[in-house]
Structures are given as C-alpha cells and as structure tokens.
Amino acid sequence: RWAVSTVEDANVGMVSPGWIMRASAKNWLASLRDDRGNPVFPSIEASGTLKGYPIRCTSQVPDNLGAGGDGTEITFADFDEVVIGDAMQIAIAASTEAAFVDANGETISAFQRDLTLMRAVSEHDLAPSHDEAIAGFTATGWSL
C-alpha cells in the first residue's frame, strides 16, 4: 500500500502503473494465507496483479540484500514516466596480455596460457521523467 500511495499522492498520472520484483517475492506473496487458509492476495494467482496493478518478474532484481542476505527490492512505478536510453552500439576489445580471476579465486594470465580475452561493452540507462513516479522498498525474507 505504501508504494502505491507514494506514487498516487505525488499526482502521477498512473497511465501504465505496475510492479517489478523477483519471481520468488511474487510467489511468496501468493503463498500468504489468512487465518482461514484463504490467499491474502488472490489476484496474484488469478490475474498476475497486486492491488490491481500488473506484476513483472525479473532475476535482475537482487535477492541477497541486507545483513542476512535475504532481502530483495520491490518497485512500483508508472512506467509511462520511465525513459530507457540505449546507445545501440557495442564496443568490442580483445587482449592477449590481460588477466582474469577464475571461479577458484586464482589469477589467470592470458599471455601465459596463450589465451585471447574478449570484452563487449554496451551502454544502457533508465531514468524516470519525474522521480515521484517510482517508489520502492527492500523486503527481507520475501522469498520461498
């Protein structure tokens, strides 16, 4: 309620509002039951909505936040107010002299191993037209 109220109270148009969260947070909310065993948020299973607004899930939202490492972010926004910038280009670089750290924490020299390391860089950004169009919070323990 807080996130929706924050955006609505800022007089945002609410043209294309919705939620972004991890699937584990959505599924945790869908699993909540009242004292009679009824779903607290039946609309999640029925129509993929929460408080009447669509939920979009992505694994790009972190799930290891907070002191216990079990926190995640929940975001509510009017996505009509969100602008995505994309450079539409990619910069490729190659090196036979660079080094990298492997999964065991060992530094690997490309030169010593006769390797060629590749890097691809693409530029993207996201920003709201008005900061008031986005509200979010960190939820601890909101996963199954």
Coordinates of C-alpha atoms in Angstrom, one line a residue:
R1 CA 0.0 0.0 0.0
W2 CA 2.8 2.4 0.8
A3 CA 4.4 2.2 -2.6
V4 CA 1.1 2.7 -4.5
S5 CA 0.1 5.6 -2.2
T6 CA 3.5 7.3 -2.6
V7 CA 3.2 7.4 -6.3
E8 CA -0.5 8.3 -6.3
D9 CA 0.0 11.0 -3.7
A10 CA 2.6 12.7 -5.9
N11 CA -0.2 13.2 -8.5
V12 CA 1.5 10.9 -11.0
G13 CA -0.8 10.2 -14.0
M14 CA -1.0 6.4 -13.4
V15 CA -1.1 5.8 -17.1
S16 CA 0.9 2.5 -17.1
P17 CA 1.5 1.5 -13.4
G18 CA 2.9 -1.8 -12.3
W19 CA 5.3 -3.7 -10.1
I20 CA 8.8 -5.1 -10.6
M21 CA 10.1 -7.9 -8.4
R22 CA 11.8 -11.3 -8.4
A23 CA 9.6 -14.3 -9.1
S24 CA 10.5 -15.6 -5.6
A25 CA 9.0 -12.5 -4.0
K26 CA 5.8 -12.8 -6.1
N27 CA 5.4 -16.4 -5.2
W28 CA 6.0 -15.7 -1.5
L29 CA 3.2 -13.1 -1.6
A30 CA 1.0 -15.5 -3.5
S31 CA 1.6 -18.2 -0.8
L32 CA 0.4 -16.0 2.1
R33 CA -2.8 -17.2 3.7
D34 CA -5.2 -15.7 6.3
D35 CA -6.3 -17.5 9.4
R36 CA -8.9 -19.4 7.4
G37 CA -6.5 -20.6 4.7
N38 CA -7.6 -18.1 2.0
P39 CA -5.0 -16.4 -0.1
V40 CA -4.2 -12.9 1.2
F41 CA -3.6 -11.7 -2.4
P42 CA -5.7 -14.0 -4.6
S43 CA -5.2 -11.7 -7.6
I44 CA -1.6 -12.8 -8.0
E45 CA -2.6 -16.3 -9.0
A46 CA -5.8 -15.3 -10.7
S47 CA -4.6 -12.4 -12.9
G48 CA -0.9 -11.7 -12.1
T49 CA -1.7 -8.5 -10.4
L50 CA -1.2 -7.0 -7.0
K51 CA -3.5 -4.2 -5.7
G52 CA -4.9 -4.2 -9.2
Y53 CA -1.6 -3.5 -11.0
P54 CA 0.4 -6.0 -13.1
I55 CA 3.4 -7.7 -11.7
R56 CA 6.5 -8.2 -13.9
C57 CA 9.2 -10.5 -12.6
T58 CA 12.9 -10.5 -13.4
S59 CA 16.0 -12.2 -12.0
Q60 CA 17.8 -8.8 -12.5
V61 CA 16.4 -7.7 -9.1
P62 CA 18.8 -8.6 -6.3
D63 CA 17.9 -11.2 -3.7
N64 CA 20.9 -11.0 -1.5
L65 CA 20.4 -7.6 0.2
G66 CA 20.6 -6.7 3.8
A67 CA 22.6 -8.0 6.8
G68 CA 21.1 -11.5 6.5
G69 CA 21.5 -11.6 2.7
D70 CA 17.8 -12.5 2.2
G71 CA 16.5 -9.1 1.2
T72 CA 15.1 -8.1 -2.2
E73 CA 13.7 -4.9 -3.8
I74 CA 10.1 -4.4 -4.7
T75 CA 9.4 -1.5 -7.1
F76 CA 6.1 0.2 -8.0
A77 CA 6.1 2.8 -10.8
D78 CA 4.1 4.5 -13.5
F79 CA 6.1 3.1 -16.4
D80 CA 4.7 5.8 -18.7
E81 CA 7.1 8.1 -16.8
V82 CA 10.1 5.8 -17.4
V83 CA 12.6 6.5 -20.2
I84 CA 15.1 3.9 -21.4
G85 CA 18.3 5.1 -23.1
D86 CA 20.1 2.6 -25.4
A87 CA 23.3 3.6 -27.3
M88 CA 22.5 0.9 -29.9
Q89 CA 26.2 0.2 -30.3
I90 CA 28.7 -2.3 -28.8
A91 CA 32.4 -1.8 -28.3
I92 CA 34.5 -5.0 -28.7
A93 CA 38.0 -5.3 -27.3
A94 CA 40.5 -8.2 -27.3
S95 CA 43.7 -8.8 -25.4
T96 CA 46.3 -11.5 -25.2
E97 CA 48.1 -9.8 -22.2
A98 CA 45.2 -9.3 -19.8
A99 CA 44.4 -11.4 -16.8
F100 CA 41.3 -12.6 -15.0
V101 CA 40.3 -14.2 -11.8
D102 CA 38.7 -17.7 -12.2
A103 CA 36.0 -19.3 -10.0
N104 CA 38.6 -20.6 -7.6
G105 CA 40.0 -17.1 -7.0
E106 CA 43.1 -17.8 -9.0
T107 CA 44.5 -15.1 -11.3
I108 CA 44.9 -16.4 -14.8
S109 CA 47.3 -14.7 -17.2
A110 CA 46.1 -14.7 -20.8
F111 CA 49.7 -14.4 -22.1
Q112 CA 51.0 -17.4 -20.0
R113 CA 48.1 -19.6 -21.1
D114 CA 48.1 -18.4 -24.8
L115 CA 44.5 -17.1 -24.4
T116 CA 42.7 -14.2 -26.0
L117 CA 40.3 -12.4 -23.7
M118 CA 37.3 -10.6 -25.2
R119 CA 35.2 -7.8 -23.8
A120 CA 32.0 -6.4 -25.1
V121 CA 30.6 -3.1 -23.7
S122 CA 27.1 -1.7 -24.4
E123 CA 25.6 1.4 -22.8
H124 CA 22.1 1.5 -21.4
D125 CA 20.3 3.7 -18.9
L126 CA 16.9 4.0 -17.3
A127 CA 15.5 7.2 -15.7
P128 CA 12.1 8.5 -14.7
S129 CA 10.7 11.7 -16.2
H130 CA 9.8 12.6 -12.6
D131 CA 11.4 10.9 -9.6
E132 CA 7.9 10.8 -7.9
A133 CA 6.8 8.2 -10.5
I134 CA 8.8 5.4 -8.8
A135 CA 8.5 4.1 -5.2
G136 CA 10.4 1.1 -3.9
F137 CA 11.5 -0.7 -0.7
T138 CA 13.7 -3.5 0.4
A139 CA 11.8 -6.5 1.7
T140 CA 13.6 -9.0 4.0
G141 CA 12.6 -12.7 3.9
W142 CA 10.2 -12.3 1.0
S143 CA 11.1 -15.5 -0.8
L144 CA 10.2 -19.1 -0.7

